[in-house]
mmCIF file of C-alpha atoms in Angstrom:
data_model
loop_
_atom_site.group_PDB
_atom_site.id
_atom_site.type_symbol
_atom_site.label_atom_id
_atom_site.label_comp_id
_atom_site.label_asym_id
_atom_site.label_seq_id
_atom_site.Cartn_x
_atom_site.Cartn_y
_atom_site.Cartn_z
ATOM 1 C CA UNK A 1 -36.378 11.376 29.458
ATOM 2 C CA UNK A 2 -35.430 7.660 29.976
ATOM 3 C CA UNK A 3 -34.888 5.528 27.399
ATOM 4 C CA UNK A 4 -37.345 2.420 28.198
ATOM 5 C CA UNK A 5 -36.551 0.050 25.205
ATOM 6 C CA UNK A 6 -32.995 -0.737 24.569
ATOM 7 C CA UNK A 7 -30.849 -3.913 24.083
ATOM 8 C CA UNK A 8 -26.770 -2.987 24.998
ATOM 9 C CA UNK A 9 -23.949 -5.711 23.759
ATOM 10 C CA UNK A 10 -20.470 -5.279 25.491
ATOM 11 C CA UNK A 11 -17.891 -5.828 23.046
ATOM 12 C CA UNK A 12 -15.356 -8.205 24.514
ATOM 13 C CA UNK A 13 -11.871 -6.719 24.120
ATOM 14 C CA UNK A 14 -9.390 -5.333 27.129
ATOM 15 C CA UNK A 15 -8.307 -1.343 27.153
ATOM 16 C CA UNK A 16 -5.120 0.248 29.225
ATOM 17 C CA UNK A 17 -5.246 3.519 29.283
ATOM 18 C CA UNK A 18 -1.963 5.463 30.740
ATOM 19 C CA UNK A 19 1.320 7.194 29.798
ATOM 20 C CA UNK A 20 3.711 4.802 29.221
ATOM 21 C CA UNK A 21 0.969 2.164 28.812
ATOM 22 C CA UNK A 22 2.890 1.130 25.484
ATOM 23 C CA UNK A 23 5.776 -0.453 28.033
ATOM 24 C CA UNK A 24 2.840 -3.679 28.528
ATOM 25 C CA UNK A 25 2.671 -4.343 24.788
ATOM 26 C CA UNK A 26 4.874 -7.260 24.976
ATOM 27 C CA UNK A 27 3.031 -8.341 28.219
ATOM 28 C CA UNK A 28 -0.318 -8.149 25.944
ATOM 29 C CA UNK A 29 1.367 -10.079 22.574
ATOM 30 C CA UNK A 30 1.922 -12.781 25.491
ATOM 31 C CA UNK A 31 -1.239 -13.065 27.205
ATOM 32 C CA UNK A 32 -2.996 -13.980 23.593
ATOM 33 C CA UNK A 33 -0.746 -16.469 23.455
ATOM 34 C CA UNK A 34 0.859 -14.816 20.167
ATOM 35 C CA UNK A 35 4.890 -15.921 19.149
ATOM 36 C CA UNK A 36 5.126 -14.047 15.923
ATOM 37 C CA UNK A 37 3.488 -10.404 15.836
ATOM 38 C CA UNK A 38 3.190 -8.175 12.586
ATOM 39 C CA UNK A 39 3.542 -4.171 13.101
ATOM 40 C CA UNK A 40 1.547 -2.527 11.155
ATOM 41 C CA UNK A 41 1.738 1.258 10.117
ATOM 42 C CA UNK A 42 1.496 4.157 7.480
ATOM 43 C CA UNK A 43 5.210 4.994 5.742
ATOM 44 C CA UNK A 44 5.162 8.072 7.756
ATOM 45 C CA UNK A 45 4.968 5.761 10.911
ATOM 46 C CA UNK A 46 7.723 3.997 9.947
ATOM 47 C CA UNK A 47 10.146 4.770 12.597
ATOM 48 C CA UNK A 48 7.508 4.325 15.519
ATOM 49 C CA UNK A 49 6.913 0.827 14.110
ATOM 50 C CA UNK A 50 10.510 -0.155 14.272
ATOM 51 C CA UNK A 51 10.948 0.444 17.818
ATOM 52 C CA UNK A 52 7.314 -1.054 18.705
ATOM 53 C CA UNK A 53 8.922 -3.683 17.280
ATOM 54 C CA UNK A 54 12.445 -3.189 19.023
ATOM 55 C CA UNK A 55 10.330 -4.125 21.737
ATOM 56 C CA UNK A 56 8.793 -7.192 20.859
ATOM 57 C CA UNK A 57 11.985 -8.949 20.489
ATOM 58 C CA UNK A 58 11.917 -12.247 19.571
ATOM 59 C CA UNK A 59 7.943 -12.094 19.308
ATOM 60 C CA UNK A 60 8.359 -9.319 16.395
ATOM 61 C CA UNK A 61 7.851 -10.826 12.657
ATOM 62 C CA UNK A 62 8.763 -7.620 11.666
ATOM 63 C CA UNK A 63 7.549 -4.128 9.973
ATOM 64 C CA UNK A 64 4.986 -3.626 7.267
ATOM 65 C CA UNK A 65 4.867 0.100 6.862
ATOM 66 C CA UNK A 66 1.880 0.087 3.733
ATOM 67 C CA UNK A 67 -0.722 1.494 5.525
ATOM 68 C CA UNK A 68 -3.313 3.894 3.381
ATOM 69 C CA UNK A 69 -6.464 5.791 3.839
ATOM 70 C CA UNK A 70 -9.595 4.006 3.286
ATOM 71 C CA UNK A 71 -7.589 0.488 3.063
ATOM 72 C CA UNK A 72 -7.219 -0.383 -0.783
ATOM 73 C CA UNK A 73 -7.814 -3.371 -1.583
ATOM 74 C CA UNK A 74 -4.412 -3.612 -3.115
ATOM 75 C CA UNK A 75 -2.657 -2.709 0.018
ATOM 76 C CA UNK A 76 -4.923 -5.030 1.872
ATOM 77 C CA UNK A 77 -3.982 -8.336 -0.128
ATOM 78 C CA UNK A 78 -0.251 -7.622 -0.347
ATOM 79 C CA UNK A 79 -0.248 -7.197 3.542
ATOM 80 C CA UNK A 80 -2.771 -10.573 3.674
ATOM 81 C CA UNK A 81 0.163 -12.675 1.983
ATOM 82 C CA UNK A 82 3.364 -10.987 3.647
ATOM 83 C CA UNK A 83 1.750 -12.033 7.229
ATOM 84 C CA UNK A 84 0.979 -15.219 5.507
ATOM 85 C CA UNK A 85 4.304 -15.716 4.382
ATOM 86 C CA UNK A 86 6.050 -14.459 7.788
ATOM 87 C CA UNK A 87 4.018 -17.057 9.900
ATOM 88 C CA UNK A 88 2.457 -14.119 12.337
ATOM 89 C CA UNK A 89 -0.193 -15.302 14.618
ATOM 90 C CA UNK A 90 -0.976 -11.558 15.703
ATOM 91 C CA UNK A 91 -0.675 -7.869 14.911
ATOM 92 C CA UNK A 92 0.237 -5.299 15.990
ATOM 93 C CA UNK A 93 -1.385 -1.734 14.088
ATOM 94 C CA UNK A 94 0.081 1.429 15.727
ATOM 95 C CA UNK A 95 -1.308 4.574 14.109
ATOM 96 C CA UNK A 96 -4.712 5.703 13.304
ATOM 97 C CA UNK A 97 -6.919 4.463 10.850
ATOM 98 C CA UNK A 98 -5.045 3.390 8.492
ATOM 99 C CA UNK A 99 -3.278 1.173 10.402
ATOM 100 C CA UNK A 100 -5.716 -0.366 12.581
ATOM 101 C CA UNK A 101 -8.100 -0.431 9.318
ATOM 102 C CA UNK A 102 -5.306 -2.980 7.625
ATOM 103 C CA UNK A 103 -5.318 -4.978 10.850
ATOM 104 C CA UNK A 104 -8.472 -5.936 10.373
ATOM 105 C CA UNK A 105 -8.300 -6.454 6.467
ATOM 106 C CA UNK A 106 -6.020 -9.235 7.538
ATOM 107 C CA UNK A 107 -8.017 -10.674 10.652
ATOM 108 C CA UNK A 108 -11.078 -10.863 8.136
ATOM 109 C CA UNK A 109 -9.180 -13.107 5.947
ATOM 110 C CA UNK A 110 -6.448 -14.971 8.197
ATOM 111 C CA UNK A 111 -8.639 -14.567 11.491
ATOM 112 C CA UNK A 112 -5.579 -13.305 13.772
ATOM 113 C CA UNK A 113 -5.773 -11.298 16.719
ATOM 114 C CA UNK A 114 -5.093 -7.660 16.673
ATOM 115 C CA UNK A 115 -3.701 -5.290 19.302
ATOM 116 C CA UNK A 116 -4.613 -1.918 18.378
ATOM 117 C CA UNK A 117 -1.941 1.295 19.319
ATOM 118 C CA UNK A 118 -3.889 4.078 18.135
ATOM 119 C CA UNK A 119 -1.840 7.343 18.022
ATOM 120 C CA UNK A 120 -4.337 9.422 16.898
ATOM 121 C CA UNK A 121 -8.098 9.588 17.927
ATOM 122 C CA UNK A 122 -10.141 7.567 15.303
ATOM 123 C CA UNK A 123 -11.779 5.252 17.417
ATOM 124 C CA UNK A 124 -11.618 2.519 15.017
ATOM 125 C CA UNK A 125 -10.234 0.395 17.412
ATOM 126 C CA UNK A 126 -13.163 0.065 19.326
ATOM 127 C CA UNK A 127 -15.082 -1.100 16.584
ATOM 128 C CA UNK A 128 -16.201 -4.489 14.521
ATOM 129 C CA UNK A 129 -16.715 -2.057 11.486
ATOM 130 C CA UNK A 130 -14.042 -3.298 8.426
ATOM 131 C CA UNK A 131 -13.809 -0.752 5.383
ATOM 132 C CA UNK A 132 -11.859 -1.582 2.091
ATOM 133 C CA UNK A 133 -11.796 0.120 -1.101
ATOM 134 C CA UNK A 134 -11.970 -0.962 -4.766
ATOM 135 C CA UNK A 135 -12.381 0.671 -8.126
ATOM 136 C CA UNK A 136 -13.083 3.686 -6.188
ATOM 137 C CA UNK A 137 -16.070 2.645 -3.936
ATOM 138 C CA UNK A 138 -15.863 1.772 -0.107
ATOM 139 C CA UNK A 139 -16.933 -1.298 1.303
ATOM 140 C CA UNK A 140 -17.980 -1.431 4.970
ATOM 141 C CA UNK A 141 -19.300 -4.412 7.056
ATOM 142 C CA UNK A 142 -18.970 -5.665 10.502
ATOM 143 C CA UNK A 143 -17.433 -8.910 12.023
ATOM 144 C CA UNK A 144 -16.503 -9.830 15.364
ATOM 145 C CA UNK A 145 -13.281 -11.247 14.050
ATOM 146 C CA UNK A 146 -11.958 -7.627 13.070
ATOM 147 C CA UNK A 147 -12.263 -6.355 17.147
ATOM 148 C CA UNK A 148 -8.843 -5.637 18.650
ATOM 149 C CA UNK A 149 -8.055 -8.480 21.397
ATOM 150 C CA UNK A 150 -6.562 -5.671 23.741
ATOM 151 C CA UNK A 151 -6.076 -1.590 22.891
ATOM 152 C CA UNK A 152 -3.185 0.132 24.449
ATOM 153 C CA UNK A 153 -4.437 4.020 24.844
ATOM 154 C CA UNK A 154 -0.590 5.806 25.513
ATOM 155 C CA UNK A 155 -1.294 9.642 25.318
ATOM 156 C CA UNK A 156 2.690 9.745 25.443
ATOM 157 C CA UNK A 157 2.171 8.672 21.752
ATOM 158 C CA UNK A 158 0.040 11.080 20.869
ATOM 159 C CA UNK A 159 2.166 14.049 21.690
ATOM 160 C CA UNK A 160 3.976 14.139 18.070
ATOM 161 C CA UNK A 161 0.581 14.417 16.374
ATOM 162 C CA UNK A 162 0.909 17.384 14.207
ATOM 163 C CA UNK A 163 -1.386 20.344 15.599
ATOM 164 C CA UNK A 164 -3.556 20.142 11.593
ATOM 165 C CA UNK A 165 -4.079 16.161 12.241
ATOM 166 C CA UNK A 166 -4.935 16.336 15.699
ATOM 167 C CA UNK A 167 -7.832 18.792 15.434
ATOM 168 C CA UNK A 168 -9.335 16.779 12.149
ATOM 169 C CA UNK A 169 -9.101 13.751 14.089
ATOM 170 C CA UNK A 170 -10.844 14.969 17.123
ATOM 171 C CA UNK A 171 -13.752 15.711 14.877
ATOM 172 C CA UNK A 172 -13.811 12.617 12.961
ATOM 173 C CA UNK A 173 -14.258 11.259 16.826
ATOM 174 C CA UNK A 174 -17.261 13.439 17.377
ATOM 175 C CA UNK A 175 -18.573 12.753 14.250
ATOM 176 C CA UNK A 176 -18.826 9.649 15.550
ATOM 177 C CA UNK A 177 -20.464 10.171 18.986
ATOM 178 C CA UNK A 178 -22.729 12.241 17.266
ATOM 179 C CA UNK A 179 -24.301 10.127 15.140
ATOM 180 C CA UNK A 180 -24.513 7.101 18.424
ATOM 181 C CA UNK A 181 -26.707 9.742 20.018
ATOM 182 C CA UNK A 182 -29.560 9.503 17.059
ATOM 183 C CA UNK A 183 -28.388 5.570 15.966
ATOM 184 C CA UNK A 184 -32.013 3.649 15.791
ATOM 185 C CA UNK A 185 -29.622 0.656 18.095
ATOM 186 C CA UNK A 186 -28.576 3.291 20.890
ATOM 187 C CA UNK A 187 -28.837 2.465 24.592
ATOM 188 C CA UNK A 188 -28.684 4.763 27.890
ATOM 189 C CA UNK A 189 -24.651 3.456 28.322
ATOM 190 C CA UNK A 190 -23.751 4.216 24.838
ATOM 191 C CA UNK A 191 -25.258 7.788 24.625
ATOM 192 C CA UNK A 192 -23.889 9.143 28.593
ATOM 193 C CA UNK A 193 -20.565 7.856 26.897
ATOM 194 C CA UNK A 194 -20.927 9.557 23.690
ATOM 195 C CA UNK A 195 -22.070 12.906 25.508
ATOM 196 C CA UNK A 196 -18.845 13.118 27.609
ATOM 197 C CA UNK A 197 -17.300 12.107 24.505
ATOM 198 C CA UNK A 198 -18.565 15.210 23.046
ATOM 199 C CA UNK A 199 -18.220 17.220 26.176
ATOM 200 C CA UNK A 200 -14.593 15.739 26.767
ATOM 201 C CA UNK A 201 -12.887 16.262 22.986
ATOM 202 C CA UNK A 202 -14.300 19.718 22.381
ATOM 203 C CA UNK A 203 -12.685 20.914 25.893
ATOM 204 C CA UNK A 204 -9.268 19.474 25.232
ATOM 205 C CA UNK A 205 -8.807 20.302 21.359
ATOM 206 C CA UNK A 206 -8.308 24.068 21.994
ATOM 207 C CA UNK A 207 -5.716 22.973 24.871
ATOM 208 C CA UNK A 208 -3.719 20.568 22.491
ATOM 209 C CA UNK A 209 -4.256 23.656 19.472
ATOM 210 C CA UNK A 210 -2.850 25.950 22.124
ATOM 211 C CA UNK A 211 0.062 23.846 22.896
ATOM 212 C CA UNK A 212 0.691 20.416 21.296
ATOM 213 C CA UNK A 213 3.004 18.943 24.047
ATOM 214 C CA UNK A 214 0.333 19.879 26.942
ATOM 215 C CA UNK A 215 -0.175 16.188 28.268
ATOM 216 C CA UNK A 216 -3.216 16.606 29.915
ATOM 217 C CA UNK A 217 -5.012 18.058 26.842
ATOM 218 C CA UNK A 218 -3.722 15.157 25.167
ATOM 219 C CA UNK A 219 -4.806 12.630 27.604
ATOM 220 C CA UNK A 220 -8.166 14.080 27.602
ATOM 221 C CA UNK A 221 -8.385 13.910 23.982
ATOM 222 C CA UNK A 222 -7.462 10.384 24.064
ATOM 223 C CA UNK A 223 -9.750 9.387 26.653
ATOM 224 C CA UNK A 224 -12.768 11.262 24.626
ATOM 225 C CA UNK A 225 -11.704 9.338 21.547
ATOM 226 C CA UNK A 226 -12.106 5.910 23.601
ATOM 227 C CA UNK A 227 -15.182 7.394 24.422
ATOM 228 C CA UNK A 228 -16.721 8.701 21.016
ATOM 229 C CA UNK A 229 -15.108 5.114 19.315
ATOM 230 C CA UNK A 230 -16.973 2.897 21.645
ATOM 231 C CA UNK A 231 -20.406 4.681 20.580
ATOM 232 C CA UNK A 232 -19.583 3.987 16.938
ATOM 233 C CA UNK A 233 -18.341 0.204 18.039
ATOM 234 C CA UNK A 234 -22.033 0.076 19.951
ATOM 235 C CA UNK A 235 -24.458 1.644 17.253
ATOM 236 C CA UNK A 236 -25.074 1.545 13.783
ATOM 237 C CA UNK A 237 -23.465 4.265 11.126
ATOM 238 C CA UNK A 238 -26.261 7.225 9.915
ATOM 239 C CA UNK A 239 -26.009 9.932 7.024
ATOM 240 C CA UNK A 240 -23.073 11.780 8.172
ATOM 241 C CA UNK A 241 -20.648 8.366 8.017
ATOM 242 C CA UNK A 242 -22.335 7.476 4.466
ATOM 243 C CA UNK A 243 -21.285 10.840 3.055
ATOM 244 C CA UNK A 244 -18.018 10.747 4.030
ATOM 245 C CA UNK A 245 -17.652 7.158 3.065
ATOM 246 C CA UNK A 246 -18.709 8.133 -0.645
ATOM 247 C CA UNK A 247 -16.370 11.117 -0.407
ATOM 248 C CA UNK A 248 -13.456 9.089 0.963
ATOM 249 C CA UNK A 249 -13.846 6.025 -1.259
ATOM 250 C CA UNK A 250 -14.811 7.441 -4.742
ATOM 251 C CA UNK A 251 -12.262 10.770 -4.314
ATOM 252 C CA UNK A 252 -10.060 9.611 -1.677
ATOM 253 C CA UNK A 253 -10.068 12.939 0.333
ATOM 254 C CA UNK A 254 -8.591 13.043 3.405
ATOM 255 C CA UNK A 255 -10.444 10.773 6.067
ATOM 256 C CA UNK A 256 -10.972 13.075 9.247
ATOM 257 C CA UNK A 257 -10.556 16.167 7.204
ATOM 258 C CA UNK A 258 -13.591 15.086 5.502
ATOM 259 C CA UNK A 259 -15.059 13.679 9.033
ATOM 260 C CA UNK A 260 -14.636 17.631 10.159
ATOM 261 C CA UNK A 261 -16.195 19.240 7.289
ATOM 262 C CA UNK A 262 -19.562 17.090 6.584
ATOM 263 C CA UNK A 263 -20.269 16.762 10.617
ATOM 264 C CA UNK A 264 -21.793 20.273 11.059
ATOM 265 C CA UNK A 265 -23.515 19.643 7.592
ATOM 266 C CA UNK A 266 -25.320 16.068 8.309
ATOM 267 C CA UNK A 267 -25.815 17.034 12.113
ATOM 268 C CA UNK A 268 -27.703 20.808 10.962
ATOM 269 C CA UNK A 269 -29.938 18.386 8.499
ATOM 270 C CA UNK A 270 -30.655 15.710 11.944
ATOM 271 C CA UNK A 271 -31.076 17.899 14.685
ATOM 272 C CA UNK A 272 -34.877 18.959 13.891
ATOM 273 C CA UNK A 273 -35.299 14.710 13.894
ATOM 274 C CA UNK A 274 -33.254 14.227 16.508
ATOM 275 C CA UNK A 275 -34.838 16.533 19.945
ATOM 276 C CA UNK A 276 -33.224 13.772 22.404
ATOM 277 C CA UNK A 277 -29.478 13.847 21.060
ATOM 278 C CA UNK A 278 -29.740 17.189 19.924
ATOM 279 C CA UNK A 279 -30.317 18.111 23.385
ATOM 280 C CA UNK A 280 -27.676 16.078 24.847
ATOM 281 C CA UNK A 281 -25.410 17.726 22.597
ATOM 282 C CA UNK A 282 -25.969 21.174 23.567
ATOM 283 C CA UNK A 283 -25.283 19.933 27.156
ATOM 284 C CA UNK A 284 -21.912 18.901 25.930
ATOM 285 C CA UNK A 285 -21.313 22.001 23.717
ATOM 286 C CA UNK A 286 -23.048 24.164 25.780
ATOM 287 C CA UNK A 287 -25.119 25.409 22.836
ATOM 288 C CA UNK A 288 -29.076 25.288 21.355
ATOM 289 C CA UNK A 289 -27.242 24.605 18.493
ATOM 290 C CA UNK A 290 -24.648 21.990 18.116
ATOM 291 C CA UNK A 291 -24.632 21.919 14.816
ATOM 292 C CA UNK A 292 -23.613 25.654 14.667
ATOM 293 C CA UNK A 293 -21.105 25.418 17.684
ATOM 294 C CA UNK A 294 -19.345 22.617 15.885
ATOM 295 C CA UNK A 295 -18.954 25.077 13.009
ATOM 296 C CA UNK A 296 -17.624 27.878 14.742
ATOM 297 C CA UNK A 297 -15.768 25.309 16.818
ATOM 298 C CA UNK A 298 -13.963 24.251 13.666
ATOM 299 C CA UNK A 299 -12.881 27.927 12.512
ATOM 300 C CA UNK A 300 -11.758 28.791 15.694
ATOM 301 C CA UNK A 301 -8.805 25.848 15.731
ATOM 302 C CA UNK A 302 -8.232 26.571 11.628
ATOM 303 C CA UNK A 303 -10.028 23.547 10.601
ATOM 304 C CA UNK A 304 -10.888 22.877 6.807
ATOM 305 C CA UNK A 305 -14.731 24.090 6.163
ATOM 306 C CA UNK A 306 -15.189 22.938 2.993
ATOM 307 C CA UNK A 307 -14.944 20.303 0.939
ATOM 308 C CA UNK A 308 -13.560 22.559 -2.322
ATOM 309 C CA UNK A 309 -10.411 23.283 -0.191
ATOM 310 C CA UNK A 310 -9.682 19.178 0.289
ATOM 311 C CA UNK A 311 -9.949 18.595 -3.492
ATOM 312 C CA UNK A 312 -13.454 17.894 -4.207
ATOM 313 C CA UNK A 313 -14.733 19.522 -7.396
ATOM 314 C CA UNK A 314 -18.150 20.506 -7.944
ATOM 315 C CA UNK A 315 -18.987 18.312 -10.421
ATOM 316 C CA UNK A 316 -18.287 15.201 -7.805
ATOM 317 C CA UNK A 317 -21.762 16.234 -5.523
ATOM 318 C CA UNK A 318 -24.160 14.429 -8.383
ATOM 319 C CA UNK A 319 -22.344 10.649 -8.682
ATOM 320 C CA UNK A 320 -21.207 10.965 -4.414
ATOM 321 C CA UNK A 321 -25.313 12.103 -4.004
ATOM 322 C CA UNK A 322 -25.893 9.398 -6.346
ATOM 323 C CA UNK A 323 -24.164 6.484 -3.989
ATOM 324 C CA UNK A 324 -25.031 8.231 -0.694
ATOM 325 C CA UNK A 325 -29.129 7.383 -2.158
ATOM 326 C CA UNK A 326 -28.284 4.144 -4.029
ATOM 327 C CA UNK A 327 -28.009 2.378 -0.519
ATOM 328 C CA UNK A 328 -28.755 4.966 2.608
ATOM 329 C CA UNK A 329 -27.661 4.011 5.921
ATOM 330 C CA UNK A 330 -30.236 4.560 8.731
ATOM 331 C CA UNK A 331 -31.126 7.888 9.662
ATOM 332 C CA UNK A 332 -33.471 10.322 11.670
ATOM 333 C CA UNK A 333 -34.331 12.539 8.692
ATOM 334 C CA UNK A 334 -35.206 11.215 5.774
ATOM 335 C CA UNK A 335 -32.778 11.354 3.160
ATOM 336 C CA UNK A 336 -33.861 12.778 0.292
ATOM 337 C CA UNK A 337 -32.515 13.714 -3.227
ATOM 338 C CA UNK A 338 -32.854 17.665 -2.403
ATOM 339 C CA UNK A 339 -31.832 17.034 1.184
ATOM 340 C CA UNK A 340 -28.448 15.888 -0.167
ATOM 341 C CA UNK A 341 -27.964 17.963 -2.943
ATOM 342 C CA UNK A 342 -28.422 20.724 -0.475
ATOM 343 C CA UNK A 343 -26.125 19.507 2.029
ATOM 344 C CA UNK A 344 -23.415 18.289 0.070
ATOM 345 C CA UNK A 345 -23.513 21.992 -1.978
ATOM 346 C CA UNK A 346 -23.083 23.679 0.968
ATOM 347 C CA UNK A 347 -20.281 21.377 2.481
ATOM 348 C CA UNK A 348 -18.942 21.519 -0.785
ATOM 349 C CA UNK A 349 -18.976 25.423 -0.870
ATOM 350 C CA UNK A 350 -18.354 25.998 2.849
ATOM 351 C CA UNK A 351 -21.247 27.616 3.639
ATOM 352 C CA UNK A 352 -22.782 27.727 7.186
ATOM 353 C CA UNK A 353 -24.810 24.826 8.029
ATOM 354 C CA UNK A 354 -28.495 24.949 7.436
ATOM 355 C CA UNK A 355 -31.041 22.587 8.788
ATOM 356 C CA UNK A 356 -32.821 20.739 6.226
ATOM 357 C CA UNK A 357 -35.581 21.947 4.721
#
């Protein structure tokens, strides 16, 4: 069925896509007109920074290698004043997350561009959604200011992901085609590029599980994470990203672990609400139930299934159910006290996902 009410905004920033892409970075620092570019990345990054920034030359203002899950405010202020204090006019984030996460903390405040080098598949980079933590609960918002100027997609990057990361990460990128499928903003464009999303990340995961160097499984999984970001960038954020916001922000688990083990969860409780993008996604997973593909999608690749196993303890599902109803996001199903309890005992506990009842 066509959709027949819609309104679609293109978000105005420039994507290469390529091996070797990452060569053009200075060529892109240039074109915005930039003289003084901060790299920005997590500690473990650290090396990958330095020689983005070998690169750069004179148009380098150096390495800031603070990046952390879920951007602490802390970590966002100290890297606020250090670009401050180094004169940059740009940045550069090169990672995941994290990274491009504290690229925006600082275009929010200081309003300079950011080029975005993602190395893993979070899709951030293809969105105006900022996130930043403080005394344990995650803020989230949207400005136009925070969109990378220009996104450099280099699967040659990706090839050192470790096998763990790269699987969480694809789901955290489904996670968040999934929920553009059923977003009360979605358009025609966003969902056919949120169901090859799907289609496309589920197809190449077992490929890069199988063997991590493949570069065509790793292209593909980049390309599907370009994909699956620019649905999130399009739409508005449902149950599934409020959850894991909570969970990330109040216990800091680990953001795409977290991403894989609610998804099945907050898609089971959707999909009787959802008919249109639950039907698109059992196109893309060939499956009458996503919901339960995704699940057995996740134990076949050794995926976390539980939210126990990342650190949660069971007396965290009241106060995260607690914040996930003191301000909902928008959602097919209504969200419910029971409805949550349920599902976040069950992600908790790693059960199978059940729909809501």
């Amino acid at each position: 069925m066509v959709q027949t009410s819609f309104s679609y905004d293109a978000l105005p920033m420039r994507v290469r896509f390529g091996s070797g892409v990452v060569a053009s970075l200075p060529e892109e620092v240039a074109r915005l007109g930039a003289r003084s570019a901060l790299v920005l990345c997590s500690p473990e990054q650290r090396a990958t920074g330095e020689t983005i920034a070998g690169a750069l030359g004179e148009r380098s203002a150096g390495v800031l290698a603070e990046a952390r899950m879920h951007v602490p405010i802390e970590v966002a202020r100290r890297a606020r004043a250090r670009a401050a204090e180094l004169g940059a006019d740009a940045c550069v984030a090169v990672g995941g997350g994290s990274a491009i996460g504290l690229g925006k903390a600082i275009a929010l405040e200081h309003d300079l561009p950011v080029i975005a080098v993602p190395t893993t598949y979070a899709g951030s980079e293809m969105t105006t959604v900022w996130g930043l933590t403080e005394n344990g609960r995650k803020r989230t918002g949207k400005d136009p200011r925070v969109l990378p100027a220009s996104v450099l997609y280099d699967p040659d990057l990706t090839l050192g992901l470790p096998i763990a990361m790269s699987v969480t990460s694809g789901f955290n990128a489904v996670a968040h085609a999934v929920e553009a499928l059923y977003a009360p903003d979605r358009s025609p464009v966003v969902s056919l590029m949120a169901e090859e999303g799907v289609r496309a990340m589920t197809r190449a995961l077992p490929g890069v599980v199988a063997d991590g160097g493949d570069l065509g499984a790793r292209t593909t999984a980049l390309y599907a994470s370009w994909l699956c970001g620019a649905g999130l960038g399009a739409t508005t954020m449902s149950l599934h990203h409020k959850l894991c916001h909570a969970l990330g922000g109040t216990l800091d688990l680990p953001h795409a672990a977290t991403h894989t083990v609610v998804l099945p969860h907050a898609l089971a409780y959707n999909q009787p609400a959802a008919p249109e993008a639950t039907a698109a996604l059992a196109r893309a997973l060939g499956s009458d139930d996503p919901a339960g593909r995704l699940w057995n999608l996740a134990a076949s690749l050794d995926a976390p299934r539980s939210l126990r196993e990342l650190g949660m303890a069971e007396g965290d599902i009241e106060p995260v159910r607690e914040q996930v109803l003191s301000a909902p996001y928008a959602n097919p199903a209504p969200v419910t006290r029971d409805g949550v309890t349920r599902l976040l005992r069950a992600a908790w506990s790693g059960e199978r996902p059940a729909p809501r009842s």
